[in-house]
Amino acid sequence: MPFADDLPVPVGAWAYPAAELLLARAEQLALMTEEPSRITRRAFTPTMREVQEQVAAWMHAAGMSVRRDNIGNLIGVYPASTPNAPTLLIGSHLDTVRDAGKYDGPLGVLAGLACVEQLTASGQHLPFNLEVIAFVDEEGLRFHTAYLGSEAVSGDFKPDYLHLTDDEGITLADAIRAFGGNPDRIAQDRRDPATLLGYCELHIEQGPVLEQASIPVGVVTAIAGQTRMAISFRGKAGHAGTVPMQLRRDALCGAAEFILAVEAYTRESPDMVATVGRINAYPDVSNVIPAEVTISLDVRHKDNSHRQRVCKMLLERAQHICITRHLTLDWRIVHENPATPCDPALSGILGAAVQQAGYPLLHLPSGAGHDAVAMARITPICLLFVRCAGGISHHPDEAVQVGDVAAALDVLHHFVHLLANQLSLGTEQ
Ligand code: GLV
Ligand code: MN
Ligand code: MN
């Protein structure tokens, strides 16, 4: 398979053992799960606390000061060589989807940590603070939205979010409190753009491009926009044995027709992806006609106006299905973000780091969402992808090669030093 260590590029002597350590740590974090047989780590849970305590211990040992902000993001600070220096943030998230892989999120946090450990080992400080940030919620598994952690930092967290409830009816405000955070002070988590140099995220690719090109890392150009909706179909419950088929107002059949219509449409639409990943039927009983069904709909495309047009068209289709089936329709947007370009200047430095480290420079877009989307609203962002086996992600089969992780750590190392040089030159002028 082309996934082997097929590029004979030597990585810095420290990077290979650092990558081995990173992967061992990812294995260790993967054991911290809410479900014994699979990796599931929702935000603001005791399991998230356990993971944060472990990562905080590693941060302390690496010479960082560690804190949690009001929403519960974990932040380790490696101080600059001079006072009043700006800050470079490196990070990703520690929450997961249900039955997740080991690397989506933790890889970026552990890479930031490895970068600091290399600086500590060589006794170096940079002309900027290096903060490793582990966002508490990116996937939105618990409250069915996305980027709660990074939106607190970017200042986009809306107080209304605090009333969101999880599947047990616990509000976000109570979950944050139980986690030790302070929901009343989340506005204070916003970082002042004037103090920031940028945000760099290292992430598995979650797609096949790098593997097909036989290249270990790639620089991301832009992150696709997405709309996540909750759509409810309402009909009428009735006896499964007595209501004739022609008289039924079956909400689940309406939802099913819509789901297949979404699939048929997006199959014909280049670069468009749409997914119905959740379905809730009420009363969820085998001998009762379903009265109410709520589904999620996740629509993504690189072009914002196209995505919005398609969402509108799909909702019209749902409305049409409801009219013909005598159902009522209700929908709301639970999350939406436009396509987000990476910062050309910061990405240019990342690209130079890739080349300095001896790898071919490949640019690629991201279909997946990342905390970088929220961070882009307050600071320049760049994103480095690491090849992953078969492009598989959001699945326990997620896999990376140690050589590729070493390559990514090497690139990150070159990146922070290139940035440091640029900053020093800038201040000397
Ligand atoms: C985050 O993983 C996403 O849904 O893209
Ligand atoms: Mn993910
Ligand atoms: Mn992720």
Tab-separated table of C-alpha atoms and ligand atoms in Angstrom:
chain	number	residue	atom	x	y	z
A	1	MET	CA	0.000	0.000	0.000
A	2	PRO	CA	1.341	3.480	-0.808
A	3	PHE	CA	0.904	4.406	2.846
A	4	ALA	CA	4.304	2.961	3.845
A	5	ASP	CA	7.280	5.174	4.675
A	6	ASP	CA	7.837	5.706	0.990
A	7	LEU	CA	9.585	9.055	1.195
A	8	PRO	CA	13.187	8.633	2.275
A	9	VAL	CA	13.305	12.059	3.875
A	10	PRO	CA	15.295	12.118	7.102
A	11	VAL	CA	13.466	13.819	9.950
A	12	GLY	CA	15.160	15.655	12.798
A	13	ALA	CA	16.687	13.081	15.177
A	14	TRP	CA	14.309	14.104	17.970
A	15	ALA	CA	11.150	13.861	15.855
A	16	TYR	CA	10.884	10.096	15.487
A	17	PRO	CA	10.977	9.275	19.223
A	18	ALA	CA	8.717	12.285	19.829
A	19	ALA	CA	6.241	10.820	17.339
A	20	GLU	CA	6.428	7.430	19.040
A	21	LEU	CA	5.717	9.098	22.372
A	22	LEU	CA	2.827	11.062	20.833
A	23	LEU	CA	1.234	7.883	19.508
A	24	ALA	CA	1.656	6.134	22.873
A	25	ARG	CA	-0.070	9.113	24.493
A	26	ALA	CA	-2.898	8.971	21.963
A	27	GLU	CA	-3.371	5.300	22.909
A	28	GLN	CA	-3.464	6.298	26.577
A	29	LEU	CA	-6.066	9.017	26.004
A	30	ALA	CA	-8.150	6.604	23.932
A	31	LEU	CA	-8.632	4.486	27.056
A	32	MET	CA	-10.408	7.435	28.687
A	33	THR	CA	-13.865	6.925	27.284
A	34	GLU	CA	-17.465	7.023	28.436
A	35	GLU	CA	-18.192	3.704	26.737
A	36	PRO	CA	-15.933	0.759	27.586
A	37	SER	CA	-15.783	-0.841	24.158
A	38	ARG	CA	-15.391	2.304	22.058
A	39	ILE	CA	-13.995	5.821	22.195
A	40	THR	CA	-16.720	8.299	23.100
A	41	ARG	CA	-15.791	11.443	24.969
A	42	ARG	CA	-18.412	14.124	25.218
A	43	ALA	CA	-17.647	17.636	26.397
A	44	PHE	CA	-17.953	18.600	30.086
A	45	THR	CA	-18.032	15.008	31.363
A	46	PRO	CA	-15.915	13.319	34.062
A	47	THR	CA	-14.145	11.518	31.187
A	48	MET	CA	-13.217	14.851	29.631
A	49	ARG	CA	-11.907	15.925	33.022
A	50	GLU	CA	-9.791	12.763	33.238
A	51	VAL	CA	-8.278	13.454	29.813
A	52	GLN	CA	-7.631	17.087	30.673
A	53	GLU	CA	-5.909	16.114	33.926
A	54	GLN	CA	-3.590	13.793	32.030
A	55	VAL	CA	-2.779	16.379	29.360
A	56	ALA	CA	-2.330	19.045	32.062
A	57	ALA	CA	0.188	16.782	33.839
A	58	TRP	CA	2.177	16.444	30.594
A	59	MET	CA	1.998	20.221	30.067
A	60	HIS	CA	3.299	20.883	33.601
A	61	ALA	CA	6.131	18.423	33.081
A	62	ALA	CA	7.011	20.255	29.851
A	63	GLY	CA	7.499	23.488	31.778
A	64	MET	CA	4.177	25.101	30.943
A	65	SER	CA	1.828	26.953	33.243
A	66	VAL	CA	-1.623	25.439	32.917
A	67	ARG	CA	-5.098	26.854	33.342
A	68	ARG	CA	-8.671	26.295	32.262
A	69	ASP	CA	-10.793	29.115	30.918
A	70	ASN	CA	-14.428	29.679	31.905
A	71	ILE	CA	-15.947	27.305	29.382
A	72	GLY	CA	-13.401	24.627	30.249
A	73	ASN	CA	-10.759	24.741	27.493
A	74	LEU	CA	-7.385	23.563	28.776
A	75	ILE	CA	-4.517	25.960	28.060
A	76	GLY	CA	-0.790	25.433	28.636
A	77	VAL	CA	1.551	28.418	28.272
A	78	TYR	CA	5.225	28.190	27.386
A	79	PRO	CA	6.544	31.678	27.976
A	80	ALA	CA	8.369	33.828	25.443
A	81	SER	CA	11.988	34.871	25.776
A	82	THR	CA	10.893	38.457	26.370
A	83	PRO	CA	8.064	40.067	28.369
A	84	ASN	CA	4.978	41.508	26.661
A	85	ALA	CA	5.417	39.194	23.685
A	86	PRO	CA	2.535	38.122	21.468
A	87	THR	CA	1.146	34.577	21.508
A	88	LEU	CA	1.037	31.767	18.988
A	89	LEU	CA	-1.729	29.263	19.700
A	90	ILE	CA	-1.317	25.636	18.670
A	91	GLY	CA	-4.187	23.286	19.358
A	92	SER	CA	-7.192	21.201	18.528
A	93	HIS	CA	-9.916	19.436	20.521
A	94	LEU	CA	-10.155	16.583	23.041
A	95	ASP	CA	-13.841	15.680	22.631
A	96	THR	CA	-14.816	12.986	20.135
A	97	VAL	CA	-17.733	11.711	18.133
A	98	ARG	CA	-19.391	8.452	19.277
A	99	ASP	CA	-17.258	5.371	18.489
A	100	ALA	CA	-14.408	7.591	17.351
A	101	GLY	CA	-10.829	7.085	16.260
A	102	LYS	CA	-7.833	8.018	18.373
A	103	TYR	CA	-6.426	10.949	16.412
A	104	ASP	CA	-9.158	13.378	15.348
A	105	GLY	CA	-8.417	16.215	17.792
A	106	PRO	CA	-5.880	14.699	20.208
A	107	LEU	CA	-3.205	14.639	17.465
A	108	GLY	CA	-3.180	18.446	17.269
A	109	VAL	CA	-3.067	18.929	21.029
A	110	LEU	CA	-0.311	16.347	21.503
A	111	ALA	CA	1.674	17.848	18.604
A	112	GLY	CA	1.638	21.254	20.302
A	113	LEU	CA	2.831	19.594	23.482
A	114	ALA	CA	5.629	17.771	21.608
A	115	CYS	CA	6.710	21.063	20.073
A	116	VAL	CA	7.030	22.630	23.526
A	117	GLU	CA	8.858	19.566	24.879
A	118	GLN	CA	11.436	19.942	22.110
A	119	LEU	CA	11.922	23.607	23.013
A	120	THR	CA	12.247	22.752	26.703
A	121	ALA	CA	14.758	20.005	25.952
A	122	SER	CA	16.922	22.425	23.994
A	123	GLY	CA	16.450	25.199	26.567
A	124	GLN	CA	14.972	27.521	23.945
A	125	HIS	CA	12.348	30.206	24.306
A	126	LEU	CA	10.876	31.990	21.311
A	127	PRO	CA	10.088	35.669	20.865
A	128	PHE	CA	6.421	34.743	21.383
A	129	ASN	CA	4.478	32.804	23.984
A	130	LEU	CA	3.521	29.409	22.722
A	131	GLU	CA	0.153	28.311	24.038
A	132	VAL	CA	-1.173	24.826	23.544
A	133	ILE	CA	-4.955	24.933	23.621
A	134	ALA	CA	-7.140	21.840	23.985
A	135	PHE	CA	-10.709	22.788	23.114
A	136	VAL	CA	-13.354	21.164	25.280
A	137	ASP	CA	-16.016	20.850	22.555
A	138	GLU	CA	-15.552	20.810	18.805
A	139	GLU	CA	-17.617	17.862	17.567
A	140	GLY	CA	-20.874	18.894	19.194
A	141	LEU	CA	-21.795	15.338	20.167
A	142	ARG	CA	-23.382	16.332	23.456
A	143	PHE	CA	-25.261	19.540	22.609
A	144	HIS	CA	-25.605	18.899	18.862
A	145	THR	CA	-23.816	22.055	17.816
A	146	ALA	CA	-20.135	22.619	17.039
A	147	TYR	CA	-17.116	24.640	18.178
A	148	LEU	CA	-18.422	25.603	21.629
A	149	GLY	CA	-14.847	25.699	22.981
A	150	SER	CA	-13.254	27.698	20.167
A	151	GLU	CA	-16.260	30.027	19.830
A	152	ALA	CA	-15.778	31.004	23.479
A	153	VAL	CA	-12.185	31.942	22.619
A	154	SER	CA	-13.163	33.808	19.444
A	155	GLY	CA	-15.928	35.683	21.261
A	156	ASP	CA	-18.692	34.094	19.187
A	157	PHE	CA	-20.240	32.068	21.995
A	158	LYS	CA	-23.866	33.201	22.229
A	159	PRO	CA	-25.419	33.386	25.709
A	160	ASP	CA	-28.446	31.550	24.244
A	161	TYR	CA	-26.293	28.442	23.866
A	162	LEU	CA	-26.396	28.070	27.651
A	163	HIS	CA	-30.025	26.896	27.369
A	164	LEU	CA	-29.183	24.052	24.980
A	165	THR	CA	-29.891	20.666	26.536
A	166	ASP	CA	-28.220	17.306	26.102
A	167	ASP	CA	-30.107	14.025	25.667
A	168	GLU	CA	-30.614	13.783	29.464
A	169	GLY	CA	-32.081	17.296	29.625
A	170	ILE	CA	-29.012	18.834	31.280
A	171	THR	CA	-28.486	22.410	30.163
A	172	LEU	CA	-25.156	23.550	28.808
A	173	ALA	CA	-24.932	26.053	31.687
A	174	ASP	CA	-25.280	23.256	34.258
A	175	ALA	CA	-22.850	21.010	32.388
A	176	ILE	CA	-20.221	23.772	32.365
A	177	ARG	CA	-20.797	24.396	36.084
A	178	ALA	CA	-20.521	20.702	36.934
A	179	PHE	CA	-17.271	20.631	34.952
A	180	GLY	CA	-15.894	23.436	37.153
A	181	GLY	CA	-16.343	26.259	34.655
A	182	ASN	CA	-18.280	29.482	34.974
A	183	PRO	CA	-21.024	29.970	32.367
A	184	ASP	CA	-21.569	33.577	33.470
A	185	ARG	CA	-18.033	34.564	32.536
A	186	ILE	CA	-17.600	32.956	29.127
A	187	ALA	CA	-17.409	36.370	27.484
A	188	GLN	CA	-14.083	36.769	29.307
A	189	ASP	CA	-12.656	33.757	27.453
A	190	ARG	CA	-12.470	35.828	24.286
A	191	ARG	CA	-8.859	36.443	23.340
A	192	ASP	CA	-7.730	39.902	22.315
A	193	PRO	CA	-6.640	39.686	18.660
A	194	ALA	CA	-3.979	42.312	19.307
A	195	THR	CA	-2.124	39.841	21.549
A	196	LEU	CA	-2.194	36.970	19.059
A	197	LEU	CA	0.188	36.025	16.250
A	198	GLY	CA	-2.008	33.273	14.952
A	199	TYR	CA	-3.471	29.817	15.441
A	200	CYS	CA	-1.921	26.679	13.974
A	201	GLU	CA	-3.770	23.347	13.977
A	202	LEU	CA	-2.322	19.989	13.076
A	203	HIS	CA	-4.953	17.408	12.158
A	204	ILE	CA	-5.332	14.093	10.379
A	205	GLU	CA	-6.481	14.688	6.823
A	206	GLN	CA	-9.702	12.635	7.171
A	207	GLY	CA	-9.610	12.174	3.406
A	208	PRO	CA	-7.588	10.323	0.749
A	209	VAL	CA	-5.603	13.082	-1.010
A	210	LEU	CA	-2.250	12.759	0.793
A	211	GLU	CA	-2.335	8.997	0.630
A	212	GLN	CA	-3.014	9.090	-3.103
A	213	ALA	CA	-0.131	11.524	-3.584
A	214	SER	CA	2.177	9.478	-1.299
A	215	ILE	CA	2.994	12.579	0.725
A	216	PRO	CA	3.006	12.654	4.556
A	217	VAL	CA	1.747	16.197	5.167
A	218	GLY	CA	-0.195	18.907	3.370
A	219	VAL	CA	-1.015	22.578	3.873
A	220	VAL	CA	-4.718	23.415	3.945
A	221	THR	CA	-6.044	26.216	1.750
A	222	ALA	CA	-9.593	26.577	3.109
A	223	ILE	CA	-12.201	24.808	5.218
A	224	ALA	CA	-15.603	24.046	3.665
A	225	GLY	CA	-18.653	25.857	5.007
A	226	GLN	CA	-21.373	23.884	6.730
A	227	THR	CA	-24.981	24.136	7.800
A	228	ARG	CA	-26.399	21.801	10.443
A	229	MET	CA	-30.152	21.699	10.870
A	230	ALA	CA	-32.713	19.900	13.019
A	231	ILE	CA	-35.789	19.034	10.922
A	232	SER	CA	-39.002	17.699	12.438
A	233	PHE	CA	-41.807	15.907	10.613
A	234	ARG	CA	-45.091	15.725	12.531
A	235	GLY	CA	-47.953	13.366	11.736
A	236	LYS	CA	-50.356	11.399	13.897
A	237	ALA	CA	-49.786	8.341	16.042
A	238	GLY	CA	-52.148	5.416	15.599
A	239	HIS	CA	-52.562	1.677	15.956
A	240	ALA	CA	-50.189	-0.323	13.727
A	241	GLY	CA	-52.805	-3.023	13.278
A	242	THR	CA	-55.906	-0.993	12.556
A	243	VAL	CA	-55.204	2.282	10.717
A	244	PRO	CA	-55.486	1.639	6.941
A	245	MET	CA	-52.395	2.624	4.973
A	246	GLN	CA	-54.229	5.307	2.983
A	247	LEU	CA	-55.322	7.097	6.179
A	248	ARG	CA	-51.964	7.251	7.875
A	249	ARG	CA	-49.927	10.359	8.583
A	250	ASP	CA	-46.678	8.522	9.250
A	251	ALA	CA	-43.901	10.978	10.176
A	252	LEU	CA	-41.161	8.390	9.751
A	253	CYS	CA	-42.197	7.602	6.174
A	254	GLY	CA	-42.092	11.344	5.401
A	255	ALA	CA	-38.624	11.631	6.911
A	256	ALA	CA	-37.472	8.549	5.006
A	257	GLU	CA	-38.676	9.983	1.700
A	258	PHE	CA	-36.827	13.202	2.459
A	259	ILE	CA	-33.587	11.425	3.443
A	260	LEU	CA	-33.517	9.560	0.135
A	261	ALA	CA	-34.262	12.799	-1.725
A	262	VAL	CA	-31.269	14.446	-0.021
A	263	GLU	CA	-29.042	11.569	-1.059
A	264	ALA	CA	-30.293	11.549	-4.641
A	265	TYR	CA	-29.810	15.309	-5.017
A	266	THR	CA	-26.322	15.497	-3.513
A	267	ARG	CA	-25.093	12.531	-5.554
A	268	GLU	CA	-25.691	14.615	-8.645
A	269	SER	CA	-24.183	17.793	-7.218
A	270	PRO	CA	-20.380	18.111	-7.588
A	271	ASP	CA	-18.421	18.697	-4.335
A	272	MET	CA	-21.654	18.822	-2.314
A	273	VAL	CA	-22.028	16.490	0.653
A	274	ALA	CA	-25.089	16.117	2.852
A	275	THR	CA	-25.643	13.719	5.719
A	276	VAL	CA	-28.532	12.707	7.927
A	277	GLY	CA	-26.705	11.247	10.920
A	278	ARG	CA	-29.346	11.311	13.660
A	279	ILE	CA	-32.919	10.214	13.702
A	280	ASN	CA	-35.330	10.317	16.608
A	281	ALA	CA	-38.767	8.795	16.265
A	282	TYR	CA	-41.627	9.319	18.730
A	283	PRO	CA	-43.158	7.368	20.364
A	284	ASP	CA	-40.525	4.863	19.112
A	285	VAL	CA	-42.731	1.844	19.641
A	286	SER	CA	-43.001	-1.054	17.180
A	287	ASN	CA	-46.805	-1.201	17.092
A	288	VAL	CA	-47.495	2.561	16.952
A	289	ILE	CA	-47.410	4.692	13.792
A	290	PRO	CA	-44.622	7.253	14.303
A	291	ALA	CA	-46.113	10.625	15.219
A	292	GLU	CA	-43.019	12.773	15.197
A	293	VAL	CA	-39.567	12.346	13.737
A	294	THR	CA	-36.638	14.717	14.110
A	295	ILE	CA	-33.567	14.282	11.965
A	296	SER	CA	-30.285	16.132	11.674
A	297	LEU	CA	-29.136	17.430	8.307
A	298	ASP	CA	-25.492	18.407	7.746
A	299	VAL	CA	-24.789	20.138	4.412
A	300	ARG	CA	-21.310	21.165	3.273
A	301	HIS	CA	-19.784	22.863	0.242
A	302	LYS	CA	-16.856	25.130	-0.489
A	303	ASP	CA	-19.132	27.768	-2.035
A	304	ASN	CA	-21.304	29.541	0.534
A	305	SER	CA	-24.059	30.749	-1.768
A	306	HIS	CA	-24.332	27.324	-3.373
A	307	ARG	CA	-24.628	25.669	0.055
A	308	GLN	CA	-27.338	28.128	1.075
A	309	ARG	CA	-29.233	27.634	-2.185
A	310	VAL	CA	-29.150	23.866	-1.730
A	311	CYS	CA	-30.336	24.109	1.895
A	312	LYS	CA	-33.277	26.244	0.756
A	313	MET	CA	-34.091	23.823	-2.053
A	314	LEU	CA	-33.932	20.802	0.295
A	315	LEU	CA	-36.256	22.490	2.772
A	316	GLU	CA	-38.712	23.214	-0.041
A	317	ARG	CA	-38.549	19.538	-0.916
A	318	ALA	CA	-39.284	18.611	2.712
A	319	GLN	CA	-42.230	21.015	2.677
A	320	HIS	CA	-43.569	19.412	-0.492
A	321	ILE	CA	-43.273	15.927	1.021
A	322	CYS	CA	-45.134	17.117	4.106
A	323	ILE	CA	-47.971	18.603	2.042
A	324	THR	CA	-48.499	15.413	0.070
A	325	ARG	CA	-48.352	13.274	3.224
A	326	HIS	CA	-50.460	15.603	5.422
A	327	LEU	CA	-47.585	16.182	7.809
A	328	THR	CA	-46.303	19.410	9.306
A	329	LEU	CA	-42.721	20.545	9.049
A	330	ASP	CA	-40.547	22.397	11.505
A	331	TRP	CA	-36.856	23.173	11.155
A	332	ARG	CA	-34.109	25.237	12.714
A	333	ILE	CA	-30.439	25.861	12.022
A	334	VAL	CA	-28.340	24.556	14.901
A	335	HIS	CA	-24.974	25.530	13.474
A	336	GLU	CA	-23.738	27.378	10.424
A	337	ASN	CA	-20.381	28.655	9.333
A	338	PRO	CA	-19.153	29.953	6.013
A	339	ALA	CA	-16.203	28.473	4.127
A	340	THR	CA	-13.074	29.722	5.854
A	341	PRO	CA	-9.865	30.470	3.968
A	342	CYS	CA	-6.592	29.867	5.785
A	343	ASP	CA	-4.388	32.930	6.188
A	344	PRO	CA	-2.085	33.215	3.132
A	345	ALA	CA	0.866	34.662	5.068
A	346	LEU	CA	0.798	32.173	7.946
A	347	SER	CA	0.134	29.308	5.529
A	348	GLY	CA	3.062	30.557	3.447
A	349	ILE	CA	5.324	30.152	6.472
A	350	LEU	CA	3.868	26.686	7.073
A	351	GLY	CA	4.528	25.808	3.425
A	352	ALA	CA	8.108	27.075	3.738
A	353	ALA	CA	8.472	24.892	6.852
A	354	VAL	CA	7.281	21.860	4.871
A	355	GLN	CA	9.914	22.524	2.224
A	356	GLN	CA	12.633	23.330	4.727
A	357	ALA	CA	11.914	20.008	6.393
A	358	GLY	CA	12.437	18.346	3.003
A	359	TYR	CA	8.896	17.368	1.956
A	360	PRO	CA	7.015	18.151	-1.243
A	361	LEU	CA	4.567	20.987	-0.776
A	362	LEU	CA	0.985	19.987	-1.453
A	363	HIS	CA	-1.987	22.268	-0.861
A	364	LEU	CA	-5.455	20.841	-0.287
A	365	PRO	CA	-8.859	21.960	0.971
A	366	SER	CA	-10.580	20.578	4.068
A	367	GLY	CA	-14.062	19.122	3.813
A	368	ALA	CA	-14.139	18.593	7.583
A	369	GLY	CA	-14.675	21.393	10.050
A	370	HIS	CA	-12.010	22.436	12.559
A	371	ASP	CA	-11.604	24.761	15.526
A	372	ALA	CA	-9.559	26.898	13.130
A	373	VAL	CA	-12.893	28.052	11.647
A	374	ALA	CA	-13.809	29.868	14.851
A	375	MET	CA	-10.250	31.014	15.518
A	376	ALA	CA	-10.044	32.614	12.040
A	377	ARG	CA	-12.472	35.272	13.249
A	378	ILE	CA	-9.849	36.696	15.619
A	379	THR	CA	-6.444	35.692	14.297
A	380	PRO	CA	-4.641	34.334	11.212
A	381	ILE	CA	-4.961	30.561	10.953
A	382	CYS	CA	-3.038	27.788	9.285
A	383	LEU	CA	-3.711	24.062	9.202
A	384	LEU	CA	-1.329	21.167	8.584
A	385	PHE	CA	-2.830	17.824	7.539
A	386	VAL	CA	-1.198	14.494	8.254
A	387	ARG	CA	-1.843	11.545	5.937
A	388	CYS	CA	-4.198	8.984	7.440
A	389	ALA	CA	-4.867	5.429	6.337
A	390	GLY	CA	-7.553	5.158	3.675
A	391	GLY	CA	-8.694	8.682	4.520
A	392	ILE	CA	-10.793	7.072	7.270
A	393	SER	CA	-12.010	9.221	10.150
A	394	HIS	CA	-14.923	9.436	12.601
A	395	HIS	CA	-14.372	5.692	12.820
A	396	PRO	CA	-12.287	3.476	15.137
A	397	ASP	CA	-10.119	2.482	12.139
A	398	GLU	CA	-8.490	5.931	12.033
A	399	ALA	CA	-4.739	5.319	11.678
A	400	VAL	CA	-1.560	7.301	11.144
A	401	GLN	CA	2.026	6.199	10.577
A	402	VAL	CA	4.714	7.101	13.064
A	403	GLY	CA	6.933	8.371	10.210
A	404	ASP	CA	4.196	10.769	9.083
A	405	VAL	CA	3.671	12.069	12.595
A	406	ALA	CA	7.440	12.573	12.891
A	407	ALA	CA	7.354	14.502	9.614
A	408	ALA	CA	4.507	16.682	10.919
A	409	LEU	CA	6.360	17.382	14.173
A	410	ASP	CA	9.456	18.282	12.189
A	411	VAL	CA	7.407	20.692	10.073
A	412	LEU	CA	5.854	22.239	13.186
A	413	HIS	CA	9.333	22.700	14.645
A	414	HIS	CA	10.515	24.476	11.470
A	415	PHE	CA	7.311	26.519	11.438
A	416	VAL	CA	7.752	27.991	14.927
A	417	HIS	CA	11.391	28.795	14.204
A	418	LEU	CA	10.602	30.432	10.872
A	419	LEU	CA	7.935	32.481	12.614
A	420	ALA	CA	10.414	33.376	15.358
A	421	ASN	CA	12.972	34.513	12.765
A	422	GLN	CA	10.396	36.582	10.973
A	423	LEU	CA	9.289	38.204	14.210
A	424	SER	CA	12.871	38.958	15.294
A	425	LEU	CA	13.624	40.498	11.890
A	426	GLY	CA	10.454	42.544	12.143
A	427	THR	CA	11.368	43.925	15.552
A	428	GLU	CA	14.944	44.721	14.479
A	429	GLN	CA	13.793	46.958	11.606
B	1	GLV	C1	-15.821	17.775	12.631
B	1	GLV	O1	-15.240	16.746	12.804
B	1	GLV	C2	-16.695	17.899	11.510
B	1	GLV	O2	-17.864	17.514	11.629
B	1	GLV	O3	-16.245	18.289	10.435
B	2	MN	MN	-14.152	15.243	14.002
B	3	MN	MN	-11.230	17.296	14.549
